[in-house]
Amino acid sequence: MELRVLRYFLMITKTENITKAAESLHITQPTLSRQIRELEEEIGSPLFERDARKIRLTPEGMLLKERAEEIIELTDKTISDLKSSSDTLSGVITITTGLMRSTVVLSRMMSSFRKMYPGVRFSIITSTADTSRYQLERGLIDFGVMLEPIDLSDMNFIRFTEPETWCAMMRADDPLASNESIRPQDLYKRELVLPVRGAVASELYSWLGKDPEDLNIAYFNTMGGTASQLVYDAHAVSLTARGSVPFLDHTRIAVKPLNPVMSTRSAIVWKRTSVQTEAAKKFIEFVSCFEGMEKI
């Protein structure tokens, strides 16, 4: 299975049309069709369901698409890492993060690092902690900024010093918006938006003092922006990290602290057994003494 053919396959999945894919790849349509036919013969399964208008992936095709994207992403990252000069520090550092308080420190950190090493660039990807961990384990990223609780037993990490404090979001005209803070009992009869991550949701169940079956959980969500829209449209209440809602329209959405206070920590994490690029090694050294990070 050649990388070139995997790239051809992914272009077809993107365009959903053999002719358009061939044009984008600057090859002839018969050549592309033959390459895909040979790939299907190698795998032993059809990859596409074809009709007159467009083609769709078979279950085997969907699996190959997922794996091919990882293979190509890892290959491209490896090539970029190997091209980095040993004399002048350069290359791309890939970091996944959610929108939370620690991203303020992360932004300052990356900006300061580039002043020292202008040849280094950063690729920042929005992701949940579970997805970041999956990508770290497979070498697809260099670092992940993760909100605890998460299993870090086989990872290296440096925690941010400032805690991530949780809050409740509701419409500005919601009766709860007049409260100074939100107590668990204020939410027992309300439609709720909770984080999709099971470990984080469990922490919130403990704060609420209720089993999930006894709560009116209408939505699970990963992004603060989407949660705020659900809050407005559905008159729901969202429990979220305070740092995930910095750009709200406060004429529409109110944000209130929880009572009792609920907080957690976040950390910048990397795989313990990974082979780091020179740029990544320098970044770890830089992070370990940066203001706003725990000293190790």
PDB file of C-alpha atoms in Angstrom:
ATOM      1  CA  MET A   1       0.000   0.000   0.000  1.00  0.00           C
ATOM      2  CA  GLU A   2       1.723   3.176  -1.218  1.00  0.00           C
ATOM      3  CA  LEU A   3       1.407   6.589   0.398  1.00  0.00           C
ATOM      4  CA  ARG A   4       0.777   8.092  -3.024  1.00  0.00           C
ATOM      5  CA  VAL A   5      -2.260   5.860  -3.537  1.00  0.00           C
ATOM      6  CA  LEU A   6      -3.559   6.681  -0.050  1.00  0.00           C
ATOM      7  CA  ARG A   7      -3.384  10.373  -0.983  1.00  0.00           C
ATOM      8  CA  TYR A   8      -5.317   9.578  -4.159  1.00  0.00           C
ATOM      9  CA  PHE A   9      -7.922   7.716  -2.104  1.00  0.00           C
ATOM     10  CA  LEU A  10      -8.316  10.622   0.334  1.00  0.00           C
ATOM     11  CA  MET A  11      -8.771  13.093  -2.508  1.00  0.00           C
ATOM     12  CA  ILE A  12     -11.652  10.980  -3.829  1.00  0.00           C
ATOM     13  CA  THR A  13     -13.265  10.932  -0.379  1.00  0.00           C
ATOM     14  CA  LYS A  14     -12.940  14.719  -0.290  1.00  0.00           C
ATOM     15  CA  THR A  15     -14.437  15.408  -3.734  1.00  0.00           C
ATOM     16  CA  GLU A  16     -16.823  12.400  -3.798  1.00  0.00           C
ATOM     17  CA  ASN A  17     -16.167  12.247  -7.544  1.00  0.00           C
ATOM     18  CA  ILE A  18     -13.464  10.386  -9.496  1.00  0.00           C
ATOM     19  CA  THR A  19     -13.250  12.969 -12.285  1.00  0.00           C
ATOM     20  CA  LYS A  20     -12.944  15.939  -9.891  1.00  0.00           C
ATOM     21  CA  ALA A  21     -10.348  14.063  -7.822  1.00  0.00           C
ATOM     22  CA  ALA A  22      -8.293  13.278 -10.935  1.00  0.00           C
ATOM     23  CA  GLU A  23      -8.371  16.955 -11.947  1.00  0.00           C
ATOM     24  CA  SER A  24      -7.211  18.042  -8.486  1.00  0.00           C
ATOM     25  CA  LEU A  25      -4.407  15.445  -8.554  1.00  0.00           C
ATOM     26  CA  HIS A  26      -3.397  16.360 -12.135  1.00  0.00           C
ATOM     27  CA  ILE A  27      -3.689  12.789 -13.372  1.00  0.00           C
ATOM     28  CA  THR A  28      -6.077  11.170 -15.824  1.00  0.00           C
ATOM     29  CA  GLN A  29      -9.360   9.674 -14.670  1.00  0.00           C
ATOM     30  CA  PRO A  30      -8.545   6.171 -16.056  1.00  0.00           C
ATOM     31  CA  THR A  31      -5.209   6.201 -14.199  1.00  0.00           C
ATOM     32  CA  LEU A  32      -6.901   7.142 -10.927  1.00  0.00           C
ATOM     33  CA  SER A  33      -9.627   4.522 -11.409  1.00  0.00           C
ATOM     34  CA  ARG A  34      -6.998   1.857 -12.042  1.00  0.00           C
ATOM     35  CA  GLN A  35      -5.022   2.837  -8.899  1.00  0.00           C
ATOM     36  CA  ILE A  36      -8.144   2.609  -6.740  1.00  0.00           C
ATOM     37  CA  ARG A  37      -9.183  -0.692  -8.322  1.00  0.00           C
ATOM     38  CA  GLU A  38      -5.731  -2.131  -7.525  1.00  0.00           C
ATOM     39  CA  LEU A  39      -6.001  -0.791  -3.948  1.00  0.00           C
ATOM     40  CA  GLU A  40      -9.374  -2.521  -3.544  1.00  0.00           C
ATOM     41  CA  GLU A  41      -7.882  -5.753  -4.878  1.00  0.00           C
ATOM     42  CA  GLU A  42      -4.976  -5.460  -2.422  1.00  0.00           C
ATOM     43  CA  ILE A  43      -7.343  -4.908   0.501  1.00  0.00           C
ATOM     44  CA  GLY A  44      -9.855  -7.477  -0.706  1.00  0.00           C
ATOM     45  CA  SER A  45     -12.903  -5.256  -0.245  1.00  0.00           C
ATOM     46  CA  PRO A  46     -14.682  -2.518  -2.216  1.00  0.00           C
ATOM     47  CA  LEU A  47     -14.019   0.955  -0.847  1.00  0.00           C
ATOM     48  CA  PHE A  48     -16.784   2.891  -2.583  1.00  0.00           C
ATOM     49  CA  GLU A  49     -20.443   2.544  -3.473  1.00  0.00           C
ATOM     50  CA  ARG A  50     -20.904   4.221  -6.838  1.00  0.00           C
ATOM     51  CA  ASP A  51     -23.992   5.837  -8.366  1.00  0.00           C
ATOM     52  CA  ALA A  52     -24.614   8.257 -11.214  1.00  0.00           C
ATOM     53  CA  ARG A  53     -24.047  11.422  -9.173  1.00  0.00           C
ATOM     54  CA  LYS A  54     -21.349  10.684  -6.592  1.00  0.00           C
ATOM     55  CA  ILE A  55     -19.567   7.919  -4.753  1.00  0.00           C
ATOM     56  CA  ARG A  56     -19.927   6.959  -1.111  1.00  0.00           C
ATOM     57  CA  LEU A  57     -17.637   5.068   1.225  1.00  0.00           C
ATOM     58  CA  THR A  58     -18.348   1.483   2.213  1.00  0.00           C
ATOM     59  CA  PRO A  59     -17.738   0.524   5.869  1.00  0.00           C
ATOM     60  CA  GLU A  60     -14.270  -0.716   4.800  1.00  0.00           C
ATOM     61  CA  GLY A  61     -13.720   2.578   3.001  1.00  0.00           C
ATOM     62  CA  MET A  62     -14.642   4.564   6.115  1.00  0.00           C
ATOM     63  CA  LEU A  63     -12.149   2.567   8.174  1.00  0.00           C
ATOM     64  CA  LEU A  64      -9.407   3.093   5.590  1.00  0.00           C
ATOM     65  CA  LYS A  65     -10.164   6.822   5.448  1.00  0.00           C
ATOM     66  CA  GLU A  66      -9.708   7.135   9.202  1.00  0.00           C
ATOM     67  CA  ARG A  67      -6.444   5.184   9.180  1.00  0.00           C
ATOM     68  CA  ALA A  68      -5.147   6.833   5.983  1.00  0.00           C
ATOM     69  CA  GLU A  69      -5.634  10.304   7.469  1.00  0.00           C
ATOM     70  CA  GLU A  70      -3.567   9.275  10.500  1.00  0.00           C
ATOM     71  CA  ILE A  71      -0.855   7.717   8.313  1.00  0.00           C
ATOM     72  CA  ILE A  72      -0.576  10.762   6.047  1.00  0.00           C
ATOM     73  CA  GLU A  73      -0.642  13.186   8.981  1.00  0.00           C
ATOM     74  CA  LEU A  74       2.091  11.246  10.789  1.00  0.00           C
ATOM     75  CA  THR A  75       4.164  10.965   7.586  1.00  0.00           C
ATOM     76  CA  ASP A  76       3.936  14.694   6.867  1.00  0.00           C
ATOM     77  CA  LYS A  77       4.844  15.525  10.464  1.00  0.00           C
ATOM     78  CA  THR A  78       7.826  13.155  10.375  1.00  0.00           C
ATOM     79  CA  ILE A  79       9.127  14.719   7.171  1.00  0.00           C
ATOM     80  CA  SER A  80       8.715  18.205   8.655  1.00  0.00           C
ATOM     81  CA  ASP A  81      10.552  17.146  11.822  1.00  0.00           C
ATOM     82  CA  LEU A  82      13.427  15.602   9.866  1.00  0.00           C
ATOM     83  CA  LYS A  83      13.837  18.733   7.764  1.00  0.00           C
ATOM     84  CA  SER A  84      14.395  20.854  10.869  1.00  0.00           C
ATOM     85  CA  SER A  85      17.905  22.305  10.915  1.00  0.00           C
ATOM     86  CA  SER A  86      20.230  21.325  13.721  1.00  0.00           C
ATOM     87  CA  ASP A  87      22.060  24.672  13.456  1.00  0.00           C
ATOM     88  CA  THR A  88      19.072  27.041  13.447  1.00  0.00           C
ATOM     89  CA  LEU A  89      16.158  25.797  15.514  1.00  0.00           C
ATOM     90  CA  SER A  90      13.143  25.383  13.264  1.00  0.00           C
ATOM     91  CA  GLY A  91      10.187  23.129  12.616  1.00  0.00           C
ATOM     92  CA  VAL A  92       6.529  22.893  13.614  1.00  0.00           C
ATOM     93  CA  ILE A  93       5.303  22.161  17.143  1.00  0.00           C
ATOM     94  CA  THR A  94       1.774  20.748  17.137  1.00  0.00           C
ATOM     95  CA  ILE A  95      -0.363  21.386  20.230  1.00  0.00           C
ATOM     96  CA  THR A  96      -3.983  20.447  20.913  1.00  0.00           C
ATOM     97  CA  THR A  97      -5.994  22.424  23.432  1.00  0.00           C
ATOM     98  CA  GLY A  98      -9.508  23.236  24.498  1.00  0.00           C
ATOM     99  CA  LEU A  99     -10.689  26.770  25.181  1.00  0.00           C
ATOM    100  CA  MET A 100      -9.941  27.327  28.859  1.00  0.00           C
ATOM    101  CA  ARG A 101      -8.101  29.655  31.222  1.00  0.00           C
ATOM    102  CA  SER A 102      -4.754  27.971  30.563  1.00  0.00           C
ATOM    103  CA  THR A 103      -4.895  28.946  26.882  1.00  0.00           C
ATOM    104  CA  VAL A 104      -4.147  32.527  27.968  1.00  0.00           C
ATOM    105  CA  VAL A 105      -0.860  31.327  29.465  1.00  0.00           C
ATOM    106  CA  LEU A 106      -0.261  29.041  26.479  1.00  0.00           C
ATOM    107  CA  SER A 107      -0.652  31.961  24.070  1.00  0.00           C
ATOM    108  CA  ARG A 108       1.903  34.058  25.987  1.00  0.00           C
ATOM    109  CA  MET A 109       4.185  31.035  26.164  1.00  0.00           C
ATOM    110  CA  MET A 110       4.171  30.407  22.416  1.00  0.00           C
ATOM    111  CA  SER A 111       4.638  34.102  21.610  1.00  0.00           C
ATOM    112  CA  SER A 112       7.621  34.363  23.975  1.00  0.00           C
ATOM    113  CA  PHE A 113       9.169  31.163  22.612  1.00  0.00           C
ATOM    114  CA  ARG A 114       8.981  32.429  19.030  1.00  0.00           C
ATOM    115  CA  LYS A 115      10.809  35.617  19.999  1.00  0.00           C
ATOM    116  CA  MET A 116      13.713  33.380  21.007  1.00  0.00           C
ATOM    117  CA  TYR A 117      13.327  30.915  18.110  1.00  0.00           C
ATOM    118  CA  PRO A 118      11.582  32.651  15.188  1.00  0.00           C
ATOM    119  CA  GLY A 119      12.197  29.636  12.946  1.00  0.00           C
ATOM    120  CA  VAL A 120       9.732  27.561  14.994  1.00  0.00           C
ATOM    121  CA  ARG A 121       6.059  27.626  14.092  1.00  0.00           C
ATOM    122  CA  PHE A 122       3.083  26.350  16.080  1.00  0.00           C
ATOM    123  CA  SER A 123       0.104  24.377  14.827  1.00  0.00           C
ATOM    124  CA  ILE A 124      -2.746  24.698  17.354  1.00  0.00           C
ATOM    125  CA  ILE A 125      -5.699  22.313  17.122  1.00  0.00           C
ATOM    126  CA  THR A 126      -8.887  22.508  19.200  1.00  0.00           C
ATOM    127  CA  SER A 127      -9.548  19.151  20.819  1.00  0.00           C
ATOM    128  CA  THR A 128     -10.825  17.384  23.924  1.00  0.00           C
ATOM    129  CA  ALA A 129      -8.457  15.749  26.405  1.00  0.00           C
ATOM    130  CA  ASP A 130      -9.495  12.234  25.351  1.00  0.00           C
ATOM    131  CA  THR A 131      -8.800  12.966  21.681  1.00  0.00           C
ATOM    132  CA  SER A 132      -5.507  14.656  22.568  1.00  0.00           C
ATOM    133  CA  ARG A 133      -4.396  11.608  24.508  1.00  0.00           C
ATOM    134  CA  TYR A 134      -5.263   9.356  21.552  1.00  0.00           C
ATOM    135  CA  GLN A 135      -3.231  11.578  19.215  1.00  0.00           C
ATOM    136  CA  LEU A 136      -0.268  11.712  21.615  1.00  0.00           C
ATOM    137  CA  GLU A 137      -0.188   7.933  21.910  1.00  0.00           C
ATOM    138  CA  ARG A 138       0.053   7.648  18.113  1.00  0.00           C
ATOM    139  CA  GLY A 139       2.655  10.369  17.665  1.00  0.00           C
ATOM    140  CA  LEU A 140       0.289  12.656  15.719  1.00  0.00           C
ATOM    141  CA  ILE A 141       0.930  15.678  17.948  1.00  0.00           C
ATOM    142  CA  ASP A 142       3.755  16.924  20.168  1.00  0.00           C
ATOM    143  CA  PHE A 143       1.779  18.287  23.132  1.00  0.00           C
ATOM    144  CA  GLY A 144      -1.750  18.419  24.463  1.00  0.00           C
ATOM    145  CA  VAL A 145      -3.190  20.913  26.932  1.00  0.00           C
ATOM    146  CA  MET A 146      -5.629  18.803  28.922  1.00  0.00           C
ATOM    147  CA  LEU A 147      -8.235  19.476  31.553  1.00  0.00           C
ATOM    148  CA  GLU A 148      -8.139  17.031  34.448  1.00  0.00           C
ATOM    149  CA  PRO A 149      -9.317  14.499  35.510  1.00  0.00           C
ATOM    150  CA  ILE A 150      -7.468  12.357  32.982  1.00  0.00           C
ATOM    151  CA  ASP A 151      -5.067   9.432  33.344  1.00  0.00           C
ATOM    152  CA  LEU A 152      -1.538  10.832  33.045  1.00  0.00           C
ATOM    153  CA  SER A 153       0.290   7.807  34.475  1.00  0.00           C
ATOM    154  CA  ASP A 154       2.206   7.085  31.256  1.00  0.00           C
ATOM    155  CA  MET A 155       2.683  10.723  30.254  1.00  0.00           C
ATOM    156  CA  ASN A 156       4.998  13.561  31.176  1.00  0.00           C
ATOM    157  CA  PHE A 157       3.267  16.780  32.116  1.00  0.00           C
ATOM    158  CA  ILE A 158       3.612  20.207  33.710  1.00  0.00           C
ATOM    159  CA  ARG A 159       0.546  21.685  35.372  1.00  0.00           C
ATOM    160  CA  PHE A 160      -0.624  25.261  35.061  1.00  0.00           C
ATOM    161  CA  THR A 161      -0.647  27.045  38.431  1.00  0.00           C
ATOM    162  CA  GLU A 162      -4.024  28.760  38.002  1.00  0.00           C
ATOM    163  CA  PRO A 163      -7.031  26.491  38.534  1.00  0.00           C
ATOM    164  CA  GLU A 164      -9.816  26.097  35.994  1.00  0.00           C
ATOM    165  CA  THR A 165     -12.974  27.272  37.777  1.00  0.00           C
ATOM    166  CA  TRP A 166     -16.401  26.030  36.738  1.00  0.00           C
ATOM    167  CA  CYS A 167     -19.447  28.205  36.188  1.00  0.00           C
ATOM    168  CA  ALA A 168     -23.039  28.119  34.982  1.00  0.00           C
ATOM    169  CA  MET A 169     -24.274  29.813  31.812  1.00  0.00           C
ATOM    170  CA  MET A 170     -27.883  30.841  31.324  1.00  0.00           C
ATOM    171  CA  ARG A 171     -29.833  33.379  29.295  1.00  0.00           C
ATOM    172  CA  ALA A 172     -29.506  36.936  30.557  1.00  0.00           C
ATOM    173  CA  ASP A 173     -33.297  37.030  31.067  1.00  0.00           C
ATOM    174  CA  ASP A 174     -33.321  33.708  32.955  1.00  0.00           C
ATOM    175  CA  PRO A 175     -34.513  34.056  36.601  1.00  0.00           C
ATOM    176  CA  LEU A 176     -31.258  32.385  37.700  1.00  0.00           C
ATOM    177  CA  ALA A 177     -29.295  35.299  36.226  1.00  0.00           C
ATOM    178  CA  SER A 178     -30.280  37.417  39.224  1.00  0.00           C
ATOM    179  CA  ASN A 179     -28.532  35.002  41.626  1.00  0.00           C
ATOM    180  CA  GLU A 180     -25.051  35.849  42.856  1.00  0.00           C
ATOM    181  CA  SER A 181     -24.086  32.179  42.480  1.00  0.00           C
ATOM    182  CA  ILE A 182     -25.651  28.902  41.408  1.00  0.00           C
ATOM    183  CA  ARG A 183     -26.272  26.077  43.873  1.00  0.00           C
ATOM    184  CA  PRO A 184     -26.884  22.432  42.907  1.00  0.00           C
ATOM    185  CA  GLN A 185     -30.536  22.576  43.960  1.00  0.00           C
ATOM    186  CA  ASP A 186     -31.120  25.505  41.588  1.00  0.00           C
ATOM    187  CA  LEU A 187     -30.545  23.120  38.666  1.00  0.00           C
ATOM    188  CA  TYR A 188     -32.463  20.004  39.620  1.00  0.00           C
ATOM    189  CA  LYS A 189     -35.509  20.844  37.480  1.00  0.00           C
ATOM    190  CA  ARG A 190     -33.614  22.623  34.700  1.00  0.00           C
ATOM    191  CA  GLU A 191     -32.609  21.359  31.273  1.00  0.00           C
ATOM    192  CA  LEU A 192     -28.813  20.991  31.413  1.00  0.00           C
ATOM    193  CA  VAL A 193     -25.869  21.113  29.004  1.00  0.00           C
ATOM    194  CA  LEU A 194     -22.887  19.119  30.327  1.00  0.00           C
ATOM    195  CA  PRO A 195     -19.407  18.336  28.952  1.00  0.00           C
ATOM    196  CA  VAL A 196     -19.217  15.289  26.715  1.00  0.00           C
ATOM    197  CA  ARG A 197     -16.176  13.845  28.546  1.00  0.00           C
ATOM    198  CA  GLY A 198     -17.349  11.164  30.946  1.00  0.00           C
ATOM    199  CA  ALA A 199     -14.697  11.818  33.605  1.00  0.00           C
ATOM    200  CA  VAL A 200     -15.520  15.535  33.741  1.00  0.00           C
ATOM    201  CA  ALA A 201     -19.260  14.879  33.751  1.00  0.00           C
ATOM    202  CA  SER A 202     -18.752  12.538  36.731  1.00  0.00           C
ATOM    203  CA  GLU A 203     -17.124  15.387  38.664  1.00  0.00           C
ATOM    204  CA  LEU A 204     -20.164  17.533  37.943  1.00  0.00           C
ATOM    205  CA  TYR A 205     -22.553  14.762  39.040  1.00  0.00           C
ATOM    206  CA  SER A 206     -20.697  14.720  42.367  1.00  0.00           C
ATOM    207  CA  TRP A 207     -21.029  18.503  42.659  1.00  0.00           C
ATOM    208  CA  LEU A 208     -24.726  18.293  41.831  1.00  0.00           C
ATOM    209  CA  GLY A 209     -25.177  15.460  44.331  1.00  0.00           C
ATOM    210  CA  LYS A 210     -27.361  13.515  41.906  1.00  0.00           C
ATOM    211  CA  ASP A 211     -27.132  10.496  39.645  1.00  0.00           C
ATOM    212  CA  PRO A 212     -27.408  11.382  35.945  1.00  0.00           C
ATOM    213  CA  GLU A 213     -30.748   9.510  35.742  1.00  0.00           C
ATOM    214  CA  ASP A 214     -32.187  11.988  38.240  1.00  0.00           C
ATOM    215  CA  LEU A 215     -31.149  15.057  36.221  1.00  0.00           C
ATOM    216  CA  ASN A 216     -32.652  16.590  33.089  1.00  0.00           C
ATOM    217  CA  ILE A 217     -29.531  16.362  30.903  1.00  0.00           C
ATOM    218  CA  ALA A 218     -30.605  17.432  27.433  1.00  0.00           C
ATOM    219  CA  TYR A 219     -27.223  17.956  25.720  1.00  0.00           C
ATOM    220  CA  PHE A 220     -23.609  16.844  25.966  1.00  0.00           C
ATOM    221  CA  ASN A 221     -21.208  19.303  24.370  1.00  0.00           C
ATOM    222  CA  THR A 222     -17.496  20.029  23.899  1.00  0.00           C
ATOM    223  CA  MET A 223     -17.361  23.704  22.888  1.00  0.00           C
ATOM    224  CA  GLY A 224     -18.345  26.718  24.999  1.00  0.00           C
ATOM    225  CA  GLY A 225     -19.623  28.604  21.953  1.00  0.00           C
ATOM    226  CA  THR A 226     -22.027  25.824  20.992  1.00  0.00           C
ATOM    227  CA  ALA A 227     -23.154  25.514  24.607  1.00  0.00           C
ATOM    228  CA  SER A 228     -23.973  29.226  24.779  1.00  0.00           C
ATOM    229  CA  GLN A 229     -26.161  28.913  21.684  1.00  0.00           C
ATOM    230  CA  LEU A 230     -27.989  25.956  23.205  1.00  0.00           C
ATOM    231  CA  VAL A 231     -28.446  27.970  26.386  1.00  0.00           C
ATOM    232  CA  TYR A 232     -30.038  30.793  24.426  1.00  0.00           C
ATOM    233  CA  ASP A 233     -32.226  28.742  22.077  1.00  0.00           C
ATOM    234  CA  ALA A 234     -33.343  26.020  24.498  1.00  0.00           C
ATOM    235  CA  HIS A 235     -33.422  28.098  27.717  1.00  0.00           C
ATOM    236  CA  ALA A 236     -31.049  25.494  29.156  1.00  0.00           C
ATOM    237  CA  VAL A 237     -28.268  25.935  31.729  1.00  0.00           C
ATOM    238  CA  SER A 238     -24.722  24.900  30.835  1.00  0.00           C
ATOM    239  CA  LEU A 239     -22.017  23.898  33.315  1.00  0.00           C
ATOM    240  CA  THR A 240     -18.626  24.709  31.813  1.00  0.00           C
ATOM    241  CA  ALA A 241     -15.089  25.812  32.615  1.00  0.00           C
ATOM    242  CA  ARG A 242     -15.001  29.596  33.066  1.00  0.00           C
ATOM    243  CA  GLY A 243     -12.119  29.977  30.633  1.00  0.00           C
ATOM    244  CA  SER A 244     -14.159  28.504  27.783  1.00  0.00           C
ATOM    245  CA  VAL A 245     -16.518  31.497  27.628  1.00  0.00           C
ATOM    246  CA  PRO A 246     -14.359  34.625  27.196  1.00  0.00           C
ATOM    247  CA  PHE A 247     -16.152  36.083  24.164  1.00  0.00           C
ATOM    248  CA  LEU A 248     -19.819  35.835  25.136  1.00  0.00           C
ATOM    249  CA  ASP A 249     -22.390  38.481  24.341  1.00  0.00           C
ATOM    250  CA  HIS A 250     -23.366  39.318  27.922  1.00  0.00           C
ATOM    251  CA  THR A 251     -26.543  41.029  26.763  1.00  0.00           C
ATOM    252  CA  ARG A 252     -27.736  37.528  25.801  1.00  0.00           C
ATOM    253  CA  ILE A 253     -25.844  35.167  28.150  1.00  0.00           C
ATOM    254  CA  ALA A 254     -25.131  35.455  31.876  1.00  0.00           C
ATOM    255  CA  VAL A 255     -22.298  33.620  33.636  1.00  0.00           C
ATOM    256  CA  LYS A 256     -22.482  32.823  37.350  1.00  0.00           C
ATOM    257  CA  PRO A 257     -20.025  31.085  39.703  1.00  0.00           C
ATOM    258  CA  LEU A 258     -20.924  27.775  41.301  1.00  0.00           C
ATOM    259  CA  ASN A 259     -21.591  27.516  45.030  1.00  0.00           C
ATOM    260  CA  PRO A 260     -19.803  25.609  46.429  1.00  0.00           C
ATOM    261  CA  VAL A 261     -16.896  26.438  44.164  1.00  0.00           C
ATOM    262  CA  MET A 262     -15.794  23.688  41.800  1.00  0.00           C
ATOM    263  CA  SER A 263     -12.363  23.817  40.195  1.00  0.00           C
ATOM    264  CA  THR A 264      -9.834  21.543  38.534  1.00  0.00           C
ATOM    265  CA  ARG A 265      -6.379  21.806  37.005  1.00  0.00           C
ATOM    266  CA  SER A 266      -5.026  21.691  33.480  1.00  0.00           C
ATOM    267  CA  ALA A 267      -1.614  20.567  32.252  1.00  0.00           C
ATOM    268  CA  ILE A 268       0.535  20.545  29.160  1.00  0.00           C
ATOM    269  CA  VAL A 269       1.194  16.877  28.387  1.00  0.00           C
ATOM    270  CA  TRP A 270       3.555  14.906  26.145  1.00  0.00           C
ATOM    271  CA  LYS A 271       4.211  11.217  25.602  1.00  0.00           C
ATOM    272  CA  ARG A 272       6.850   9.859  27.968  1.00  0.00           C
ATOM    273  CA  THR A 273       8.417   7.484  25.436  1.00  0.00           C
ATOM    274  CA  SER A 274       8.245   9.729  22.366  1.00  0.00           C
ATOM    275  CA  VAL A 275      11.342  10.842  20.461  1.00  0.00           C
ATOM    276  CA  GLN A 276      11.133  14.639  20.615  1.00  0.00           C
ATOM    277  CA  THR A 277      12.391  17.008  17.931  1.00  0.00           C
ATOM    278  CA  GLU A 278      14.953  19.607  18.950  1.00  0.00           C
ATOM    279  CA  ALA A 279      12.234  22.269  18.816  1.00  0.00           C
ATOM    280  CA  ALA A 280       9.982  20.213  21.116  1.00  0.00           C
ATOM    281  CA  LYS A 281      12.859  19.585  23.547  1.00  0.00           C
ATOM    282  CA  LYS A 282      13.600  23.312  23.737  1.00  0.00           C
ATOM    283  CA  PHE A 283       9.925  24.027  24.249  1.00  0.00           C
ATOM    284  CA  ILE A 284       9.770  21.627  27.206  1.00  0.00           C
ATOM    285  CA  GLU A 285      12.741  23.399  28.785  1.00  0.00           C
ATOM    286  CA  PHE A 286      11.050  26.734  28.167  1.00  0.00           C
ATOM    287  CA  VAL A 287       7.685  25.624  29.597  1.00  0.00           C
ATOM    288  CA  SER A 288       9.308  24.207  32.751  1.00  0.00           C
ATOM    289  CA  CYS A 289      10.461  27.675  33.865  1.00  0.00           C
ATOM    290  CA  PHE A 290       7.689  29.817  32.378  1.00  0.00           C
ATOM    291  CA  GLU A 291       5.631  32.016  34.708  1.00  0.00           C
ATOM    292  CA  GLY A 292       2.252  30.417  35.332  1.00  0.00           C
ATOM    293  CA  MET A 293       3.569  26.865  35.299  1.00  0.00           C
ATOM    294  CA  GLU A 294       4.373  24.601  38.247  1.00  0.00           C
ATOM    295  CA  LYS A 295       8.081  24.192  38.809  1.00  0.00           C
ATOM    296  CA  ILE A 296       9.488  20.678  38.354  1.00  0.00           C
TER     297      ILE A 296
END
